[in-house]
CSV table of C-alpha atoms and ligand atoms in Angstrom, one decimal:
chain,number,residue,atom,x,y,z
B,1,MET,CA,-41.5,30.2,-12.4
B,2,SER,CA,-38.4,29.2,-10.4
B,3,TYR,CA,-38.8,27.3,-7.2
B,4,THR,CA,-35.1,27.3,-6.2
B,5,VAL,CA,-33.5,30.2,-4.5
B,6,ASP,CA,-32.7,33.4,-6.5
B,7,THR,CA,-29.4,35.3,-6.2
B,8,GLN,CA,-30.9,37.5,-3.5
B,9,GLY,CA,-31.9,34.6,-1.3
B,10,TYR,CA,-35.6,34.6,-2.1
B,11,TYR,CA,-38.2,32.1,-3.2
B,12,GLY,CA,-40.7,34.3,-4.9
B,13,PRO,CA,-41.7,36.8,-2.1
B,14,PHE,CA,-40.4,34.6,0.7
B,15,GLY,CA,-36.9,34.1,2.2
B,16,GLY,CA,-34.1,36.7,2.5
B,17,ALA,CA,-32.0,37.3,5.5
B,18,TYR,CA,-33.6,39.5,8.2
B,19,ILE,CA,-30.9,39.5,10.8
B,20,PRO,CA,-29.6,41.8,13.5
B,21,GLU,CA,-26.5,43.8,12.4
B,22,MET,CA,-24.3,41.8,14.8
B,23,LEU,CA,-25.0,38.6,12.8
B,24,TYR,CA,-24.2,40.1,9.5
B,25,HIS,CA,-20.5,39.0,9.5
B,26,ASN,CA,-21.3,35.3,10.2
B,27,ILE,CA,-24.1,35.0,7.7
B,28,GLU,CA,-22.2,36.9,5.0
B,29,THR,CA,-19.1,34.6,5.4
B,30,LEU,CA,-21.4,31.6,5.0
B,31,ARG,CA,-23.2,33.1,2.1
B,32,ARG,CA,-20.0,33.9,0.2
B,33,ASN,CA,-18.5,30.5,0.7
B,34,TYR,CA,-21.1,27.8,0.9
B,35,LEU,CA,-21.6,27.1,-2.8
B,36,ASP,CA,-17.9,27.1,-3.7
B,37,ILE,CA,-17.1,24.7,-0.8
B,38,MET,CA,-20.0,22.4,-1.6
B,39,GLN,CA,-18.9,22.2,-5.2
B,40,GLU,CA,-15.3,21.3,-4.5
B,41,PRO,CA,-14.6,17.7,-5.7
B,42,ALA,CA,-12.8,16.8,-2.4
B,43,PHE,CA,-15.8,18.0,-0.4
B,44,GLN,CA,-18.2,16.1,-2.6
B,45,GLU,CA,-16.1,13.0,-2.3
B,46,GLN,CA,-15.9,13.1,1.5
B,47,PHE,CA,-19.6,14.0,1.8
B,48,ARG,CA,-20.7,11.1,-0.5
B,49,SER,CA,-18.3,8.7,1.2
B,50,LEU,CA,-19.8,9.5,4.7
B,51,LEU,CA,-23.3,9.3,3.4
B,52,LYS,CA,-22.6,5.8,2.0
B,53,ASP,CA,-20.5,4.2,4.8
B,54,TYR,CA,-21.6,6.2,7.9
B,55,VAL,CA,-25.2,7.1,7.2
B,56,GLY,CA,-25.9,3.9,5.2
B,57,ARG,CA,-27.0,5.5,1.9
B,58,PRO,CA,-28.6,5.0,-0.5
B,59,SER,CA,-31.6,4.4,1.6
B,60,PRO,CA,-33.9,1.8,-0.1
B,61,LEU,CA,-36.9,2.7,-2.2
B,62,TYR,CA,-39.4,0.1,-1.1
B,63,LEU,CA,-42.6,-0.9,-3.0
B,64,ALA,CA,-45.1,-1.4,-0.2
B,65,GLU,CA,-47.3,-4.0,-1.9
B,66,ARG,CA,-50.0,-4.5,0.7
B,67,LEU,CA,-50.3,-0.8,1.3
B,68,SER,CA,-50.5,-0.3,-2.5
B,69,ALA,CA,-53.3,-2.9,-2.8
B,70,ALA,CA,-55.2,-1.2,0.0
B,71,TYR,CA,-55.2,2.1,-1.9
B,72,GLY,CA,-55.3,0.8,-5.5
B,73,CYS,CA,-52.1,2.6,-6.6
B,74,GLN,CA,-48.3,1.9,-6.5
B,75,ILE,CA,-46.8,3.2,-3.3
B,76,TYR,CA,-43.1,3.4,-2.8
B,77,LEU,CA,-41.5,4.3,0.5
B,78,LYS,CA,-38.2,6.2,0.6
B,79,ARG,CA,-36.7,4.6,3.7
B,80,GLU,CA,-35.0,7.5,5.5
B,81,ASP,CA,-36.0,5.7,8.7
B,82,LEU,CA,-33.1,3.3,8.0
B,83,ASN,CA,-30.4,6.0,8.2
B,84,HIS,CA,-28.0,6.1,11.1
B,85,THR,CA,-29.7,7.8,14.0
B,86,GLY,CA,-33.1,7.0,12.5
B,87,ALA,CA,-34.1,9.9,10.3
B,88,HIS,CA,-33.1,12.2,7.4
B,89,LYS,CA,-31.7,14.9,9.7
B,90,ILE,CA,-28.2,13.2,9.6
B,91,ASN,CA,-27.8,14.0,5.8
B,92,ASN,CA,-27.8,17.7,6.7
B,93,THR,CA,-25.6,17.6,9.8
B,94,VAL,CA,-22.9,15.5,8.0
B,95,GLY,CA,-22.9,18.2,5.2
B,96,GLN,CA,-22.7,21.1,7.6
B,97,ILE,CA,-20.0,19.6,9.8
B,98,LEU,CA,-17.8,19.2,6.7
B,99,LEU,CA,-18.6,22.8,5.7
B,100,ALA,CA,-17.7,24.1,9.2
B,101,GLN,CA,-14.4,22.3,9.1
B,102,ARG,CA,-13.5,23.9,5.7
B,103,LEU,CA,-14.5,27.3,7.2
B,104,GLY,CA,-11.9,26.7,9.9
B,105,LYS,CA,-14.5,26.4,12.7
B,106,THR,CA,-13.7,24.5,15.9
B,107,ARG,CA,-16.9,24.8,17.8
B,108,ILE,CA,-20.5,23.9,16.8
B,109,ILE,CA,-23.7,25.2,18.3
B,110,ALA,CA,-27.3,24.0,17.6
B,111,GLU,CA,-30.8,24.5,18.9
B,112,THR,CA,-33.2,21.6,19.4
B,113,GLY,CA,-36.8,21.1,20.3
B,114,ALA,CA,-37.5,17.4,20.7
B,115,GLY,CA,-33.8,16.7,20.6
B,116,GLN,CA,-33.7,14.9,17.2
B,117,HIS,CA,-31.6,17.6,15.5
B,118,GLY,CA,-29.5,17.9,18.7
B,119,VAL,CA,-28.7,14.2,18.5
B,120,ALA,CA,-27.9,14.4,14.8
B,121,THR,CA,-25.6,17.3,15.5
B,122,ALA,CA,-23.9,15.7,18.6
B,123,THR,CA,-23.4,12.6,16.5
B,124,VAL,CA,-21.4,14.3,13.7
B,125,CYS,CA,-19.4,16.3,16.3
B,126,ALA,CA,-18.4,13.1,18.0
B,127,LEU,CA,-17.5,11.7,14.6
B,128,MET,CA,-15.2,14.7,13.9
B,129,GLY,CA,-14.0,15.3,17.5
B,130,ILE,CA,-15.4,18.9,17.5
B,131,GLN,CA,-16.9,20.7,20.5
B,132,CYS,CA,-20.7,20.7,20.5
B,133,ILE,CA,-23.1,22.9,22.5
B,134,VAL,CA,-26.8,22.3,22.1
B,135,TYR,CA,-29.3,24.8,23.4
B,136,MET,CA,-32.6,23.3,24.5
B,137,GLY,CA,-35.6,24.8,26.4
B,138,GLU,CA,-35.7,23.8,30.0
B,139,VAL,CA,-39.2,22.4,29.5
B,140,ASP,CA,-38.1,20.3,26.5
B,141,ILE,CA,-35.1,19.0,28.5
B,142,LYS,CA,-37.6,17.6,31.0
B,143,ARG,CA,-39.9,16.2,28.3
B,144,GLN,CA,-37.2,14.6,26.2
B,145,ALA,CA,-34.9,12.9,28.7
B,146,PRO,CA,-33.8,10.0,26.4
B,147,ASN,CA,-32.5,12.4,23.7
B,148,VAL,CA,-30.8,14.6,26.3
B,149,ALA,CA,-29.0,11.4,27.6
B,150,ARG,CA,-28.0,10.6,24.0
B,151,MET,CA,-26.5,14.0,23.4
B,152,LYS,CA,-24.6,13.9,26.7
B,153,MET,CA,-23.3,10.4,25.9
B,154,LEU,CA,-22.1,11.7,22.6
B,155,GLY,CA,-20.1,14.4,24.4
B,156,ALA,CA,-22.3,17.4,23.7
B,157,GLU,CA,-23.0,20.0,26.4
B,158,VAL,CA,-26.8,20.6,26.7
B,159,ARG,CA,-27.5,24.2,27.8
B,160,PRO,CA,-31.0,24.9,29.1
B,161,ALA,CA,-32.8,28.0,27.8
B,162,THR,CA,-34.6,29.4,30.8
B,163,SER,CA,-36.4,32.4,29.3
B,164,GLY,CA,-39.9,32.8,27.8
B,165,SER,CA,-41.8,29.5,27.3
B,166,LYS,CA,-38.6,27.6,27.8
B,167,THR,CA,-39.0,25.8,24.5
B,168,LEU,CA,-37.6,25.8,20.9
B,169,LYS,CA,-37.9,29.5,20.2
B,170,ASP,CA,-36.1,30.4,23.4
B,171,ALA,CA,-33.4,27.9,22.6
B,172,THR,CA,-33.0,29.5,19.2
B,173,ASN,CA,-32.6,32.9,20.7
B,174,GLU,CA,-29.8,31.6,23.0
B,175,ALA,CA,-28.0,29.9,20.1
B,176,ILE,CA,-28.1,33.2,18.1
B,177,ARG,CA,-26.8,35.1,21.1
B,178,ASP,CA,-23.9,32.6,21.4
B,179,TRP,CA,-23.1,32.9,17.7
B,180,ILE,CA,-23.0,36.7,18.0
B,181,ASN,CA,-20.5,36.4,20.8
B,182,ASN,CA,-18.3,33.8,19.0
B,183,PRO,CA,-18.3,34.8,15.4
B,184,GLU,CA,-14.7,33.5,14.6
B,185,ASP,CA,-14.5,29.9,15.8
B,186,THR,CA,-18.2,28.8,15.8
B,187,HIS,CA,-20.6,27.4,13.2
B,188,TYR,CA,-24.3,27.3,13.9
B,189,ILE,CA,-25.9,24.1,12.5
B,190,ILE,CA,-29.6,24.8,11.7
B,191,GLY,CA,-31.6,21.6,11.3
B,192,SER,CA,-34.2,22.4,8.7
B,193,VAL,CA,-34.8,24.6,5.6
B,194,VAL,CA,-35.5,27.6,7.8
B,195,GLY,CA,-33.5,30.6,9.0
B,196,PRO,CA,-31.8,33.4,7.0
B,197,HIS,CA,-30.4,32.8,3.5
B,198,PRO,CA,-28.3,30.8,2.8
B,199,TYR,CA,-29.5,28.2,5.3
B,200,PRO,CA,-32.7,27.1,3.5
B,201,ASP,CA,-30.8,26.6,0.2
B,202,MET,CA,-27.8,25.0,1.9
B,203,VAL,CA,-30.0,22.5,3.8
B,204,ALA,CA,-32.2,21.8,0.8
B,205,ARG,CA,-29.0,21.0,-1.2
B,206,PHE,CA,-27.7,18.6,1.4
B,207,GLN,CA,-31.1,16.9,1.6
B,208,SER,CA,-31.5,16.7,-2.2
B,209,VAL,CA,-29.6,13.4,-2.2
B,210,ILE,CA,-33.0,11.9,-1.3
B,211,SER,CA,-34.6,12.8,-4.7
B,212,GLU,CA,-31.4,12.2,-6.5
B,213,GLU,CA,-31.6,8.6,-5.3
B,214,VAL,CA,-35.4,8.3,-6.0
B,215,GLN,CA,-34.7,9.2,-9.7
B,216,TRP,CA,-32.4,6.3,-10.4
B,217,GLN,CA,-34.2,3.9,-8.0
B,218,LEU,CA,-37.5,4.5,-9.6
B,219,LYS,CA,-36.0,4.2,-13.1
B,220,GLU,CA,-34.6,0.8,-12.1
B,221,LYS,CA,-37.9,-0.3,-10.7
B,222,THR,CA,-40.5,1.2,-13.1
B,223,GLY,CA,-38.6,2.3,-16.2
B,224,ARG,CA,-39.2,6.0,-15.6
B,225,ASP,CA,-37.4,8.4,-13.3
B,226,HIS,CA,-40.4,10.2,-11.8
B,227,PRO,CA,-43.5,9.3,-9.8
B,228,ASP,CA,-46.9,10.9,-10.4
B,229,ILE,CA,-47.1,12.1,-6.8
B,230,ILE,CA,-44.6,12.8,-4.0
B,231,MET,CA,-45.8,13.1,-0.4
B,232,ALA,CA,-43.8,14.3,2.6
B,233,CYS,CA,-44.5,15.8,6.0
B,234,VAL,CA,-43.5,19.4,6.6
B,235,GLY,CA,-42.3,20.7,9.9
B,236,GLY,CA,-39.7,23.2,8.8
B,237,GLY,CA,-39.6,21.3,5.5
B,238,SER,CA,-36.2,19.7,5.1
B,239,ASN,CA,-37.2,16.1,4.3
B,240,ALA,CA,-39.9,17.5,1.9
B,241,ALA,CA,-37.3,19.8,0.3
B,242,GLY,CA,-35.0,16.9,-0.2
B,243,ILE,CA,-37.5,14.6,-1.8
B,244,TYR,CA,-39.0,17.4,-4.0
B,245,TYR,CA,-35.7,18.9,-5.0
B,246,GLN,CA,-35.0,17.1,-8.4
B,247,TYR,CA,-38.7,17.4,-9.3
B,248,LEU,CA,-39.3,21.1,-8.6
B,249,ASP,CA,-39.3,21.9,-12.3
B,250,ARG,CA,-41.2,18.8,-13.4
B,251,PRO,CA,-44.8,19.9,-13.4
B,252,GLU,CA,-45.9,16.3,-14.3
B,253,VAL,CA,-45.0,15.4,-10.7
B,254,ARG,CA,-47.5,16.5,-8.0
B,255,LEU,CA,-45.9,17.7,-4.8
B,256,VAL,CA,-47.9,17.2,-1.6
B,257,ALA,CA,-46.9,18.9,1.6
B,258,VAL,CA,-48.5,17.4,4.7
B,259,GLU,CA,-48.8,19.5,7.8
B,260,ALA,CA,-49.9,18.8,11.4
B,261,ALA,CA,-53.4,19.9,12.2
B,262,GLY,CA,-53.0,18.9,15.9
B,263,LEU,CA,-56.4,18.7,17.5
B,264,GLY,CA,-58.0,20.2,14.4
B,265,ILE,CA,-57.1,23.2,12.1
B,266,HIS,CA,-59.4,25.6,13.9
B,267,SER,CA,-59.2,24.1,17.4
B,268,GLY,CA,-56.6,26.6,18.6
B,269,GLU,CA,-54.2,23.7,19.0
B,270,SER,CA,-52.7,23.2,15.6
B,271,ALA,CA,-49.5,23.6,13.5
B,272,ALA,CA,-51.2,23.9,10.1
B,273,THR,CA,-49.2,26.9,9.0
B,274,SER,CA,-50.2,27.0,5.3
B,275,VAL,CA,-53.8,27.4,6.3
B,276,LEU,CA,-53.5,29.5,9.4
B,277,GLY,CA,-50.3,31.4,8.6
B,278,SER,CA,-49.7,34.8,7.1
B,279,ALA,CA,-46.5,36.4,5.8
B,280,GLY,CA,-44.1,37.6,8.5
B,281,ILE,CA,-40.6,37.2,9.7
B,282,ILE,CA,-39.4,34.3,11.9
B,283,HIS,CA,-35.9,33.1,12.6
B,284,GLY,CA,-34.4,35.5,10.0
B,285,SER,CA,-36.5,34.8,7.0
B,286,LYS,CA,-39.8,36.1,5.5
B,287,THR,CA,-42.2,33.2,5.3
B,288,LEU,CA,-45.7,32.0,6.4
B,289,LEU,CA,-46.1,31.8,10.1
B,290,MET,CA,-48.9,31.6,12.7
B,291,GLN,CA,-49.2,35.0,14.3
B,292,THR,CA,-51.7,37.2,16.0
B,293,GLU,CA,-52.9,40.4,14.3
B,294,ASP,CA,-50.2,42.4,16.1
B,295,GLY,CA,-47.5,40.0,15.0
B,296,GLN,CA,-47.1,37.8,18.1
B,297,ILE,CA,-46.2,34.2,17.3
B,298,ILE,CA,-48.9,31.8,18.1
B,299,GLU,CA,-47.7,28.7,20.0
B,300,PRO,CA,-48.1,25.7,17.7
B,301,TYR,CA,-49.3,22.3,18.8
B,302,SER,CA,-48.9,18.8,17.3
B,303,ILE,CA,-48.6,15.4,18.9
B,304,SER,CA,-45.4,15.1,16.9
B,305,ALA,CA,-42.5,17.2,18.2
B,306,GLY,CA,-40.9,17.5,14.7
B,307,LEU,CA,-44.0,19.2,13.2
B,308,ASP,CA,-44.7,21.4,16.2
B,309,TYR,CA,-43.3,24.6,14.6
B,310,PRO,CA,-45.1,27.9,14.0
B,311,GLY,CA,-43.6,28.5,10.5
B,312,ILE,CA,-42.5,26.7,7.4
B,313,GLY,CA,-39.4,27.2,5.3
B,314,PRO,CA,-39.6,30.0,2.7
B,315,MET,CA,-39.3,27.4,-0.2
B,316,HIS,CA,-42.5,25.7,1.0
B,317,ALA,CA,-44.3,29.0,1.5
B,318,HIS,CA,-43.6,29.8,-2.1
B,319,LEU,CA,-44.4,26.3,-3.4
B,320,ILE,CA,-47.8,26.3,-1.6
B,321,LYS,CA,-48.8,29.9,-2.3
B,322,SER,CA,-47.8,29.6,-6.0
B,323,GLY,CA,-49.9,26.4,-6.3
B,324,ARG,CA,-46.9,24.2,-7.2
B,325,ALA,CA,-47.4,22.1,-4.1
B,326,GLU,CA,-50.7,21.0,-2.5
B,327,ALA,CA,-51.0,21.2,1.3
B,328,ILE,CA,-53.0,18.7,3.3
B,329,SER,CA,-53.5,19.0,7.1
B,330,ILE,CA,-53.7,15.9,9.3
B,331,THR,CA,-54.8,15.7,12.9
B,332,ASP,CA,-53.1,13.8,15.8
B,333,GLU,CA,-55.8,11.2,15.6
B,334,GLU,CA,-55.5,10.6,11.9
B,335,ALA,CA,-51.7,10.4,12.2
B,336,LEU,CA,-51.9,7.8,15.0
B,337,LYS,CA,-54.4,5.7,13.0
B,338,ALA,CA,-52.1,5.8,9.9
B,339,ALA,CA,-49.1,4.8,12.1
B,340,TYR,CA,-51.0,1.7,13.4
B,341,HIS,CA,-52.2,0.9,10.0
B,342,LEU,CA,-48.7,1.0,8.4
B,343,THR,CA,-47.3,-1.0,11.2
B,344,ARG,CA,-49.8,-3.8,10.8
B,345,ILE,CA,-49.9,-3.9,7.0
B,346,GLU,CA,-46.1,-3.5,6.3
B,347,GLY,CA,-44.3,-4.2,9.5
B,348,ILE,CA,-42.9,-0.7,9.7
B,349,ILE,CA,-43.3,1.5,12.7
B,350,PRO,CA,-43.0,5.1,11.4
B,351,ALA,CA,-42.0,8.3,13.2
B,352,LEU,CA,-45.1,10.2,14.2
B,353,GLU,CA,-44.0,13.0,11.8
B,354,SER,CA,-43.9,10.6,8.9
B,355,ALA,CA,-47.2,9.0,9.9
B,356,HIS,CA,-48.9,12.3,8.9
B,357,ALA,CA,-47.7,11.8,5.3
B,358,PHE,CA,-49.3,8.4,5.3
B,359,ALA,CA,-52.6,9.6,6.7
B,360,ALA,CA,-52.8,12.1,3.8
B,361,LEU,CA,-53.4,9.2,1.4
B,362,ASP,CA,-57.0,9.2,2.7
B,363,GLN,CA,-57.5,12.8,1.6
B,364,LEU,CA,-55.6,12.7,-1.6
B,365,ALA,CA,-57.2,12.7,-5.0
B,366,TYR,CA,-55.3,10.3,-7.3
B,367,ARG,CA,-55.9,8.0,-10.2
B,368,GLU,CA,-55.9,4.3,-10.0
B,369,GLY,CA,-52.4,2.9,-10.7
B,370,ASP,CA,-50.7,6.2,-9.9
B,371,VAL,CA,-47.1,5.9,-8.7
B,372,ILE,CA,-46.8,7.6,-5.4
B,373,VAL,CA,-43.5,8.1,-3.4
B,374,ILE,CA,-43.9,8.8,0.3
B,375,ASN,CA,-40.9,10.0,2.3
B,376,LEU,CA,-40.7,7.8,5.4
B,377,SER,CA,-38.6,10.5,7.1
B,378,GLY,CA,-37.9,8.6,10.3
B,379,ARG,CA,-38.5,5.5,12.5
B,380,GLY,CA,-40.9,5.3,15.3
B,381,ASP,CA,-38.7,4.1,18.2
B,382,LYS,CA,-38.7,7.5,19.7
B,383,ASP,CA,-42.5,7.7,19.7
B,384,LEU,CA,-43.2,4.3,21.2
B,385,GLU,CA,-44.4,5.8,24.5
B,386,THR,CA,-47.0,7.9,22.6
B,387,TYR,CA,-48.0,4.9,20.5
B,388,ILE,CA,-48.5,2.7,23.5
B,389,LYS,CA,-50.5,5.3,25.3
B,390,HIS,CA,-52.9,5.6,22.4
B,391,LEU,CA,-53.1,2.0,21.4
B,392,PRO,CA,-56.6,1.2,20.1
B,393,ASP,CA,-58.6,-0.8,22.7
B,394,HIS,CA,-59.0,-3.9,20.6
B,395,GLU,CA,-55.2,-4.4,20.2
D,401,PLP,C1,-37.5,16.6,12.5
D,401,PLP,C2,-38.3,15.6,11.7
D,401,PLP,C3,-39.2,16.0,10.8
D,401,PLP,C4,-39.6,17.5,10.5
D,401,PLP,O1,-38.5,18.2,10.0
D,401,PLP,P1,-38.5,18.7,8.5
D,401,PLP,O2,-37.4,19.7,8.4
D,401,PLP,O3,-39.8,19.3,8.1
D,401,PLP,O4,-38.2,17.5,7.6
D,401,PLP,C5,-39.9,15.1,10.1
D,401,PLP,N1,-39.7,13.8,10.3
D,401,PLP,C6,-38.8,13.3,11.2
D,401,PLP,C7,-38.6,11.9,11.5
D,401,PLP,C8,-38.1,14.3,12.0
D,401,PLP,O5,-37.2,13.8,12.9
């Protein structure tokens, strides 16, 4: 079975491009050009050079000795938290801004929920001197003031989405409307492995640098290029896609996808899409999503803004449904506990999203001595307020 995209833009039964007629031109231009552009030697050279000197790659692969001792296995952390802007999202926005330039685009739009993807996009637009407009729900603008300030300081215009629930999905609708009206000069930077083909494949390829590095880093450290288990949190699924990528066709490597269970899978306040979801169409692709019987999207919930999404990327829907990846769901409380534990045992404050992946160690079946790589997708600075609020009493 193949786990990468097929020529029609599908991963098994999931994926495709379910878009309004008026977006066809934009998507088709991207689809026809993205692979050729990404394979140009000059593109690769500029992309690699920026990843090295601007983002700070390669990110270290760190053997967490005390954490390993606590679990009786060898746990390596892929330190995406040390990237410029504090997470893996910058790998993708650097790639897409270079692609947009080669397509002759002079204007960038993006949508953002918590503001992390908006900041990563505004950052590369400042780097290249390109106009940047970020759509954000009015409610999210109020909730995420520091990221709004960052985007503005970086020169981006933050446009409020005032319809519906005034959150991510409404911001996405506004961005799509903008793109339809500005097909010639504008590129839409999507922040995860979601959306119509070719976005999931394009974003996965930009993020695949993560597993490319893991291969040689692990070889250097352990003498073999693969771990027994790879764990990553899944919101849309881009950090997971990046760290799985080189291992998709290596069945000896177990892939573990960690989702947010919020207050509990069946509490009504959850984002555990692989358990609660069914096939449907969201943001232009066929995938698993949380929906009512008549197809209305159910509002997701997680303490971590980056996992608070009602779907998952089509690649992950296929990986999970085909049995190639195992899914584990982690509640808010479990994630918080894991974050405090990692901080105290390794001196690393993880992003709340990444903390979910660490909490899954408690639910995972593994053998003593297994080599486990966990994607530490981001740093926890942005979550400090939440961490302080929930700090255990005895601290
Ligand atoms: C956005 C974000 C995520 C979730 O996005 P994916 O596309 O699933 O990777 C996870 N971790 C961090 C730190 C994030 O900022």
